Tab-separated table of C-alpha atoms in Angstrom:
chain	number	residue	atom	x	y	z
A	1	MET	CA	-6.954	82.057	6.509
A	2	ALA	CA	-10.121	81.976	8.562
A	3	ARG	CA	-11.931	79.642	6.185
A	4	LEU	CA	-8.803	77.148	6.476
A	5	PHE	CA	-9.378	77.500	10.595
A	6	PHE	CA	-12.796	76.887	10.461
A	7	LEU	CA	-12.478	73.997	8.420
A	8	ALA	CA	-9.615	72.546	10.860
A	9	VAL	CA	-12.255	73.262	13.875
A	10	LEU	CA	-14.982	71.384	11.763
A	11	THR	CA	-12.908	68.342	11.101
A	12	VAL	CA	-11.396	67.761	14.925
A	13	VAL	CA	-15.195	68.110	16.256
A	14	LEU	CA	-16.511	65.580	13.684
A	15	ALA	CA	-13.945	63.311	14.476
A	16	PHE	CA	-14.443	63.515	17.952
A	17	TYR	CA	-18.199	62.929	17.658
A	18	PHE	CA	-17.792	59.798	15.289
A	19	ASN	CA	-15.008	58.428	17.162
A	20	SER	CA	-17.248	58.825	20.251
A	21	THR	CA	-20.442	57.264	18.583
A	22	ALA	CA	-18.150	54.458	17.349
A	23	SER	CA	-16.780	53.766	20.663
A	24	ARG	CA	-20.212	54.010	22.504
A	25	HIS	CA	-21.649	51.495	19.585
A	26	ILE	CA	-18.747	49.008	20.249
A	27	GLN	CA	-19.288	49.033	23.880
A	28	SER	CA	-22.729	48.578	23.475
A	29	THR	CA	-22.588	45.535	21.244
A	30	LEU	CA	-19.947	44.017	23.730
A	31	GLN	CA	-22.165	44.195	26.274
A	32	SER	CA	-24.938	42.867	24.530
A	33	TYR	CA	-23.128	39.931	23.463
A	34	LEU	CA	-21.763	39.157	26.980
A	35	GLN	CA	-25.359	39.449	28.143
A	36	GLU	CA	-26.433	37.140	25.648
A	37	SER	CA	-23.518	34.526	25.927
A	38	GLN	CA	-24.337	34.642	29.931
A	39	THR	CA	-27.881	33.777	29.189
A	40	SER	CA	-27.752	31.623	26.376
A	41	PRO	CA	-26.661	27.687	26.481
A	42	GLN	CA	-23.398	26.823	25.473
A	43	ALA	CA	-22.637	24.375	22.863
A	44	ALA	CA	-21.600	20.959	24.560
A	45	PRO	CA	-18.294	19.970	22.757
A	46	SER	CA	-17.843	17.061	20.649
A	47	PHE	CA	-15.723	14.034	21.989
A	48	THR	CA	-13.300	12.569	19.708
A	49	ARG	CA	-10.960	9.283	19.871
A	50	LYS	CA	-8.315	8.421	17.371
A	51	ILE	CA	-6.838	5.057	17.591
A	52	ILE	CA	-3.681	3.415	15.520
A	53	ALA	CA	-3.394	-0.062	15.540
A	54	VAL	CA	-0.549	-2.058	13.928
A	55	GLY	CA	0.064	-5.731	13.818
A	56	ASP	CA	3.036	-8.153	13.502
A	57	LEU	CA	6.197	-6.517	13.319
A	58	HIS	CA	8.713	-9.581	13.425
A	59	GLY	CA	12.159	-7.872	14.080
A	60	ASP	CA	12.012	-4.745	11.585
A	61	LEU	CA	12.531	-1.617	13.102
A	62	PRO	CA	12.960	0.397	9.496
A	63	ASN	CA	9.551	-0.885	8.417
A	64	ALA	CA	7.904	-0.455	11.953
A	65	LEU	CA	8.774	3.129	11.765
A	66	LYS	CA	7.855	3.699	8.360
A	67	VAL	CA	4.481	2.432	9.641
A	68	LEU	CA	4.592	4.612	12.792
A	69	GLN	CA	5.232	7.729	10.814
A	70	MET	CA	2.985	7.068	7.846
A	71	ALA	CA	0.348	6.573	10.326
A	72	HIS	CA	0.979	9.843	12.392
A	73	VAL	CA	1.879	7.827	15.560
A	74	VAL	CA	5.429	9.152	15.584
A	75	ASP	CA	7.056	12.111	13.945
A	76	ALA	CA	10.096	12.497	11.532
A	77	HIS	CA	12.493	11.684	14.457
A	78	GLY	CA	10.594	8.534	15.865
A	79	ASN	CA	8.828	10.329	18.495
A	80	TRP	CA	5.246	10.560	19.875
A	81	SER	CA	3.435	12.829	17.606
A	82	GLY	CA	0.738	13.618	19.800
A	83	GLU	CA	-1.808	13.733	17.133
A	84	ILE	CA	-3.579	10.106	18.370
A	85	ASP	CA	-5.229	9.021	21.520
A	86	PHE	CA	-4.049	5.353	21.418
A	87	PHE	CA	-1.454	3.187	19.426
A	88	VAL	CA	-1.976	-0.425	19.893
A	89	GLN	CA	0.117	-3.021	19.084
A	90	THR	CA	-1.038	-6.702	18.646
A	91	GLY	CA	1.766	-8.448	19.211
A	92	ASP	CA	4.857	-10.799	17.474
A	93	ILE	CA	7.243	-8.022	17.759
A	94	ILE	CA	9.892	-10.563	18.256
A	95	ASP	CA	11.313	-13.270	15.689
A	96	ARG	CA	12.263	-13.643	11.889
A	97	GLY	CA	14.182	-10.410	12.129
A	98	ASP	CA	17.442	-8.791	13.989
A	99	ASP	CA	15.713	-5.857	15.584
A	100	THR	CA	14.014	-7.380	18.693
A	101	ILE	CA	15.972	-5.130	21.389
A	102	LYS	CA	15.695	-1.973	19.336
A	103	LEU	CA	11.912	-2.372	18.734
A	104	TYR	CA	11.081	-3.371	22.603
A	105	GLU	CA	12.706	0.237	23.301
A	106	LEU	CA	11.008	1.823	20.866
A	107	MET	CA	7.570	0.591	22.425
A	108	GLU	CA	8.872	1.778	26.181
A	109	GLN	CA	10.104	5.090	24.656
A	110	LEU	CA	6.598	5.501	22.977
A	111	ARG	CA	4.755	4.255	26.072
A	112	GLU	CA	6.267	6.991	28.219
A	113	GLN	CA	5.956	9.790	25.976
A	114	ALA	CA	2.587	9.039	25.295
A	115	GLN	CA	1.771	9.139	28.653
A	116	HIS	CA	3.393	12.437	29.351
A	117	SER	CA	1.028	13.918	26.258
A	118	GLY	CA	-2.039	12.147	27.472
A	119	GLY	CA	-2.191	9.386	24.893
A	120	LYS	CA	-1.607	5.912	25.627
A	121	VAL	CA	0.239	2.871	24.218
A	122	LEU	CA	-1.471	-0.717	24.594
A	123	SER	CA	0.811	-3.840	23.800
A	124	HIS	CA	-0.030	-7.413	23.466
A	125	LEU	CA	2.103	-10.604	23.641
A	126	GLY	CA	1.872	-12.463	20.580
A	127	ASN	CA	2.198	-16.157	20.182
A	128	HIS	CA	5.969	-15.584	19.508
A	129	GLU	CA	6.574	-13.378	22.938
A	130	TRP	CA	5.308	-16.896	24.195
A	131	MET	CA	7.187	-19.262	22.090
A	132	ASN	CA	10.593	-17.257	23.199
A	133	ALA	CA	9.512	-17.439	26.830
A	134	ILE	CA	8.643	-21.290	26.828
A	135	GLY	CA	12.035	-21.629	25.163
A	136	ASP	CA	10.654	-22.381	21.650
A	137	TRP	CA	13.180	-20.350	19.571
A	138	ARG	CA	12.465	-21.907	16.181
A	139	TYR	CA	12.238	-18.631	14.398
A	140	VAL	CA	15.130	-17.158	16.084
A	141	TYR	CA	17.830	-15.954	13.894
A	142	PRO	CA	21.565	-16.497	15.045
A	143	SER	CA	22.014	-12.892	13.963
A	144	GLU	CA	19.374	-11.870	16.369
A	145	ILE	CA	20.921	-13.823	18.973
A	146	ALA	CA	24.060	-12.166	18.525
A	147	THR	CA	22.610	-8.593	19.138
A	148	PHE	CA	22.236	-10.120	22.705
A	149	GLY	CA	25.621	-11.472	22.935
A	150	SER	CA	25.038	-14.662	23.993
A	151	VAL	CA	22.212	-17.606	24.378
A	152	ALA	CA	22.225	-16.896	28.086
A	153	ALA	CA	22.066	-13.315	27.655
A	154	ARG	CA	19.169	-13.658	25.293
A	155	GLN	CA	17.186	-15.913	28.107
A	156	LYS	CA	18.045	-13.618	30.940
A	157	MET	CA	16.697	-10.517	29.007
A	158	LEU	CA	13.399	-12.155	28.290
A	159	SER	CA	12.939	-13.773	31.558
A	160	THR	CA	14.144	-11.283	34.058
A	161	GLY	CA	15.959	-8.549	32.181
A	162	GLU	CA	14.676	-5.426	30.630
A	163	ILE	CA	12.428	-7.109	28.059
A	164	GLY	CA	10.998	-9.642	30.483
A	165	ARG	CA	9.943	-7.196	32.897
A	166	ALA	CA	8.230	-5.032	29.914
A	167	TRP	CA	6.155	-8.223	29.138
A	168	ALA	CA	5.248	-8.347	32.751
A	169	GLN	CA	4.121	-5.075	33.618
A	170	ASN	CA	3.398	-3.355	30.110
A	171	TYR	CA	1.890	-6.426	27.793
A	172	SER	CA	-1.203	-7.951	28.122
A	173	THR	CA	-2.766	-10.893	25.821
A	174	ALA	CA	-6.004	-9.221	25.603
A	175	SER	CA	-7.402	-5.609	25.762
A	176	ARG	CA	-10.974	-4.154	25.435
A	177	LEU	CA	-10.937	-0.433	24.558
A	178	PRO	CA	-14.145	1.845	24.902
A	179	LEU	CA	-14.695	4.049	22.394
A	180	HIS	CA	-16.468	6.531	24.822
A	181	PRO	CA	-15.230	7.524	28.596
A	182	SER	CA	-18.722	6.901	29.770
A	183	ILE	CA	-18.210	2.892	29.536
A	184	GLY	CA	-15.192	2.849	31.467
A	185	ILE	CA	-11.209	3.404	30.785
A	186	SER	CA	-8.841	0.844	28.798
A	187	ASN	CA	-9.650	-2.884	29.796
A	188	THR	CA	-12.951	-2.235	31.807
A	189	ASP	CA	-14.350	-5.483	32.074
A	190	TYR	CA	-17.646	-6.595	30.746
A	191	PRO	CA	-19.834	-7.480	31.805
A	192	PRO	CA	-19.294	-4.492	33.920
A	193	ALA	CA	-18.657	-4.929	37.860
A	194	PHE	CA	-21.922	-5.081	40.017
A	195	GLY	CA	-22.803	-1.302	41.001
A	196	VAL	CA	-22.227	0.008	37.650
A	197	GLU	CA	-23.598	-2.970	35.848
A	198	ASP	CA	-27.313	-1.573	35.040
A	199	LYS	CA	-25.673	2.052	34.578
A	200	ILE	CA	-23.273	0.416	31.215
A	201	LYS	CA	-25.410	-2.226	29.943
A	202	HIS	CA	-28.573	0.052	29.537
A	203	SER	CA	-26.233	2.727	28.041
A	204	PRO	CA	-26.558	2.878	24.225
A	205	LEU	CA	-22.670	2.780	23.928
A	206	SER	CA	-22.718	-0.316	26.150
A	207	HIS	CA	-20.833	-2.011	23.088
A	208	ALA	CA	-19.114	1.085	21.859
A	209	ALA	CA	-15.942	-0.847	22.324
A	210	VAL	CA	-13.246	-2.635	20.338
A	211	SER	CA	-11.126	-6.079	21.455
A	212	PHE	CA	-7.306	-6.327	20.429
A	213	VAL	CA	-6.009	-10.016	20.854
A	214	HIS	CA	-2.999	-11.546	18.544
A	215	GLY	CA	-4.797	-14.704	17.490
A	216	GLY	CA	-8.375	-14.500	18.129
A	217	LEU	CA	-11.070	-14.880	20.446
A	218	ALA	CA	-12.906	-18.183	19.364
A	219	PRO	CA	-16.540	-18.995	20.145
A	220	THR	CA	-15.223	-22.328	21.916
A	221	TYR	CA	-12.961	-20.558	24.318
A	222	PRO	CA	-14.231	-21.184	27.716
A	223	HIS	CA	-12.706	-17.919	29.512
A	224	LEU	CA	-14.063	-14.880	27.375
A	225	THR	CA	-15.669	-13.285	30.387
A	226	PRO	CA	-15.465	-10.851	32.400
A	227	TYR	CA	-13.455	-9.831	29.377
A	228	PRO	CA	-10.386	-9.229	29.306
A	229	SER	CA	-9.367	-9.640	32.837
A	230	ALA	CA	-10.412	-13.504	32.754
A	231	ILE	CA	-7.755	-14.091	29.967
A	232	ASN	CA	-5.070	-11.625	31.173
A	233	ALA	CA	-4.951	-13.025	34.814
A	234	LEU	CA	-4.536	-16.580	33.057
A	235	SER	CA	-1.795	-14.779	31.192
A	236	ARG	CA	-0.038	-13.180	33.887
A	237	SER	CA	0.053	-16.419	35.931
A	238	LEU	CA	1.649	-18.558	32.844
A	239	LEU	CA	3.990	-15.857	32.111
A	240	HIS	CA	5.088	-15.695	35.845
A	241	LYS	CA	5.774	-19.220	35.753
A	242	LEU	CA	7.773	-19.400	32.578
A	243	GLN	CA	10.197	-16.317	33.516
A	244	SER	CA	10.642	-17.776	37.361
A	245	GLN	CA	12.216	-21.094	35.963
A	246	SER	CA	15.730	-21.400	37.308
A	247	PRO	CA	17.615	-22.152	35.253
A	248	GLN	CA	15.747	-21.295	32.254
A	249	PRO	CA	15.137	-24.576	29.797
A	250	SER	CA	17.847	-24.785	26.849
A	251	PRO	CA	16.217	-23.410	23.777
A	252	HIS	CA	14.701	-25.491	21.410
A	253	PRO	CA	16.441	-26.212	18.815
A	254	PRO	CA	19.101	-27.792	19.189
A	255	ASN	CA	17.629	-29.070	22.438
A	256	PRO	CA	14.128	-30.937	22.852
A	257	TYR	CA	11.466	-28.761	23.269
A	258	PRO	CA	10.654	-27.946	26.736
A	259	GLY	CA	7.010	-27.153	26.915
A	260	LEU	CA	4.904	-25.403	29.232
A	261	PRO	CA	6.255	-25.784	32.875
A	262	SER	CA	4.810	-28.652	35.120
A	263	ASP	CA	2.679	-26.920	37.238
A	264	THR	CA	0.632	-25.022	34.364
A	265	THR	CA	-2.833	-25.602	35.114
A	266	TRP	CA	-5.808	-26.715	32.447
A	267	GLU	CA	-6.814	-23.150	32.085
A	268	GLU	CA	-3.655	-21.504	31.638
A	269	GLU	CA	-2.814	-24.689	28.688
A	270	ARG	CA	-5.799	-24.010	27.296
A	271	MET	CA	-5.187	-20.095	27.077
A	272	TYR	CA	-1.957	-21.197	25.163
A	273	GLY	CA	-3.877	-23.881	22.813
A	274	THR	CA	-5.300	-23.751	19.637
A	275	ASP	CA	-8.764	-21.996	20.067
A	276	GLY	CA	-6.932	-19.598	22.722
A	277	PRO	CA	-6.517	-15.810	21.770
A	278	LEU	CA	-3.032	-16.565	20.997
A	279	TRP	CA	-3.150	-19.100	18.266
A	280	TYR	CA	-6.768	-19.133	17.055
A	281	ARG	CA	-7.154	-18.560	13.287
A	282	GLY	CA	-10.773	-19.322	12.587
A	283	TRP	CA	-11.959	-15.818	12.083
A	284	ALA	CA	-9.295	-15.890	9.385
A	285	LEU	CA	-9.522	-18.833	7.623
A	286	GLU	CA	-13.429	-20.216	7.929
A	287	SER	CA	-15.903	-19.305	5.491
A	288	ASP	CA	-17.900	-16.059	5.536
A	289	LYS	CA	-21.049	-18.339	6.732
A	290	GLU	CA	-19.534	-19.764	9.289
A	291	VAL	CA	-17.713	-16.813	10.394
A	292	CYS	CA	-20.556	-14.072	10.329
A	293	SER	CA	-22.995	-16.860	11.494
A	294	SER	CA	-20.898	-17.072	15.165
A	295	VAL	CA	-19.038	-13.720	15.457
A	296	ASP	CA	-22.075	-11.683	17.130
A	297	GLY	CA	-22.186	-13.895	19.750
A	298	VAL	CA	-18.804	-13.153	20.768
A	299	LEU	CA	-19.176	-9.671	20.462
A	300	GLU	CA	-22.312	-9.900	22.764
A	301	LYS	CA	-20.042	-11.791	25.492
A	302	THR	CA	-17.179	-9.442	25.468
A	303	GLY	CA	-19.023	-6.240	25.128
A	304	VAL	CA	-17.492	-4.797	21.792
A	305	ARG	CA	-18.630	-4.347	18.432
A	306	ARG	CA	-15.620	-5.073	16.291
A	307	MET	CA	-12.366	-7.489	17.207
A	308	ILE	CA	-8.958	-6.731	15.755
A	309	MET	CA	-6.074	-9.082	15.738
A	310	GLY	CA	-2.964	-10.127	13.818
A	311	HIS	CA	-1.390	-13.458	13.525
A	312	THR	CA	-2.810	-14.686	10.125
A	313	PRO	CA	-1.286	-12.787	7.266
A	314	ASP	CA	-2.502	-11.188	4.406
A	315	PHE	CA	0.417	-10.000	2.358
A	316	GLN	CA	-1.663	-7.473	0.227
A	317	LYS	CA	-4.120	-5.577	2.492
A	318	ILE	CA	-5.876	-5.741	5.863
A	319	VAL	CA	-8.977	-7.842	6.102
A	320	SER	CA	-12.449	-7.148	6.929
A	321	ARG	CA	-15.249	-9.593	7.425
A	322	CYS	CA	-18.897	-9.458	8.260
A	323	ASP	CA	-19.015	-5.655	7.753
A	324	GLY	CA	-16.121	-4.719	9.892
A	325	LYS	CA	-16.956	-7.088	12.593
A	326	ILE	CA	-13.772	-9.036	12.093
A	327	ILE	CA	-10.885	-6.892	11.034
A	328	ILE	CA	-7.368	-8.719	10.571
A	329	ILE	CA	-4.056	-6.519	10.535
A	330	ASP	CA	-1.481	-8.896	9.618
A	331	THR	CA	0.121	-7.669	6.263
A	332	GLY	CA	3.531	-9.184	6.665
A	333	ILE	CA	5.167	-5.786	7.545
A	334	SER	CA	8.552	-7.212	8.169
A	335	HIS	CA	11.206	-7.513	5.248
A	336	ALA	CA	10.866	-11.528	6.193
A	337	TYR	CA	7.782	-11.211	4.721
A	338	GLY	CA	7.962	-8.538	2.382
A	339	GLY	CA	4.014	-7.729	2.784
A	340	ALA	CA	2.302	-4.655	2.753
A	341	LEU	CA	2.897	-1.498	5.146
A	342	SER	CA	-0.229	-0.837	6.932
A	343	ALA	CA	-2.117	0.582	10.033
A	344	LEU	CA	-5.375	0.395	10.931
A	345	SER	CA	-7.169	3.836	11.972
A	346	ILE	CA	-10.358	4.252	14.143
A	347	HIS	CA	-11.793	7.450	14.321
A	348	TYR	CA	-14.671	8.093	16.765
A	349	THR	CA	-16.763	11.260	17.128
A	350	LEU	CA	-19.715	11.876	19.382
A	351	THR	CA	-21.446	15.346	18.522
A	352	PRO	CA	-24.248	16.997	19.929
A	353	ALA	CA	-27.451	16.979	17.296
A	354	ASP	CA	-28.527	20.190	18.336
A	355	PRO	CA	-25.617	22.290	18.473
A	356	THR	CA	-27.133	24.629	21.513
A	357	ILE	CA	-27.286	21.764	23.749
A	358	GLY	CA	-25.747	22.874	26.986
A	359	ARG	CA	-22.759	21.365	29.055
A	360	THR	CA	-25.269	20.937	31.840
A	361	PRO	CA	-26.564	17.347	32.341
A	362	VAL	CA	-30.309	16.871	31.737
A	363	VAL	CA	-32.193	15.506	34.493
A	364	GLU	CA	-33.363	12.353	33.373
A	365	ASN	CA	-36.621	12.338	35.403
A	366	HIS	CA	-38.075	14.996	33.411
A	367	GLY	CA	-38.085	12.790	30.716
A	368	GLN	CA	-35.662	15.041	28.698
A	369	LYS	CA	-32.523	13.188	26.609
A	370	GLN	CA	-29.777	14.683	24.791
A	371	VAL	CA	-29.667	13.520	21.008
A	372	TRP	CA	-26.021	12.732	19.798
A	373	LYS	CA	-24.615	11.839	16.309
A	374	GLU	CA	-22.224	8.911	16.895
A	375	THR	CA	-19.649	8.466	14.030
A	376	GLU	CA	-17.094	5.791	13.721
A	377	VAL	CA	-14.731	5.662	10.872
A	378	VAL	CA	-12.079	2.796	10.521
A	379	THR	CA	-9.551	3.196	7.710
A	380	ALA	CA	-6.793	1.088	6.312
A	381	ILE	CA	-3.831	3.145	5.985
A	382	TYR	CA	-1.070	2.141	3.432
A	383	GLU	CA	2.049	3.467	1.861
A	384	ASP	CA	-0.056	4.897	-1.384
A	385	ARG	CA	-3.282	5.203	-0.253
A	386	ASP	CA	-6.441	5.026	2.397
A	387	GLU	CA	-8.961	2.564	2.290
A	388	VAL	CA	-12.219	3.055	4.292
A	389	LEU	CA	-13.315	-0.236	6.059
A	390	VAL	CA	-16.296	0.929	7.990
A	391	TYR	CA	-18.137	3.863	7.930
A	392	ASN	CA	-21.104	3.855	10.756
A	393	GLU	CA	-23.247	6.907	11.504
A	394	ARG	CA	-26.192	6.676	14.138
A	395	GLU	CA	-27.963	8.996	16.685
A	396	VAL	CA	-28.175	8.007	20.374
A	397	GLU	CA	-29.842	9.625	23.460
A	398	GLY	CA	-28.209	10.212	27.035
A	399	ASN	CA	-26.045	12.474	28.985
A	400	PHE	CA	-22.496	12.462	27.291
A	401	ALA	CA	-21.918	16.234	27.916
A	402	GLY	CA	-18.840	16.899	29.746
A	403	TYR	CA	-16.543	14.094	28.468
């Protein structure tokens, strides 16, 4: 009995000793870790931006939803997924199908949902939106008119009604999307405004941006800069003139083609012309030699590294030209064409080359600069595969912490 009592006491004493020792050891380790974390620089976080762009939809809601789900823009219920930062649609939602109203409603729904979760939707007017605003209804199906109720109801909806107001408020003809916020928010002009010009022009990321239009930015087009505001100012002005006509011109056909309003300026007329951003097809149709010899001049003027557009379909694939400087994303998504369901993904990251770089910006006049690894991956997304079109990686120097 005495031996059992002794063993029990010894067990309690040893347990107390080792528990106390372990506790002191854990506490000491925690204190050392906290002191070290306070004195050691924290690693600067990587910056990442995810963009999805989709081309012409032409009145086909089911196929549009398939594409948006495929690219993780929306979830299984058709709501904003929160998995991307920007969704860009390059125009031609209207014509050749019956789902016009539903598609524009979807875009406005996604715009609102994206805003609430920190994302953004960038919408563009294609040549078919403009044709309908003018009264050129050659590609409007009678069954689509029936979804509005009547010709008059459709005219009202596209001018002063819900769709027309969305065009005026939320749609542009051109966009410039910086890949990193140090060079501005979406649609920051290039060349930059006076006062920030030197900072942005001398940044290694000055052209780390992408342009989006429906047709293309022709080298001969006279209003490329400042980009995109010069084009969008003309776009807003002409759209206002078209939507303000009362009564709206009788649609063609069966009536004569109404043309542009009588007070249209030559700049507005040129914007809607064959080498304007809505109709230009040169980047898609001209030879590689012609295209690749002139693309750099347009990229330099507009402050971007690549141009993305729809309008000219390839029913098999997204077309990349000149090492991804030109990407054409119209693949005939609508059942009217029976083309490939596709979306374009741009995944941009900026990561400290040295993981011990601190969050505190380096003082430039000390001659110190942070080195960052910039990576951009451009991928064509299809139903049955993904195809990497561009993989660019380089090191840049600058103060990009805190974004």
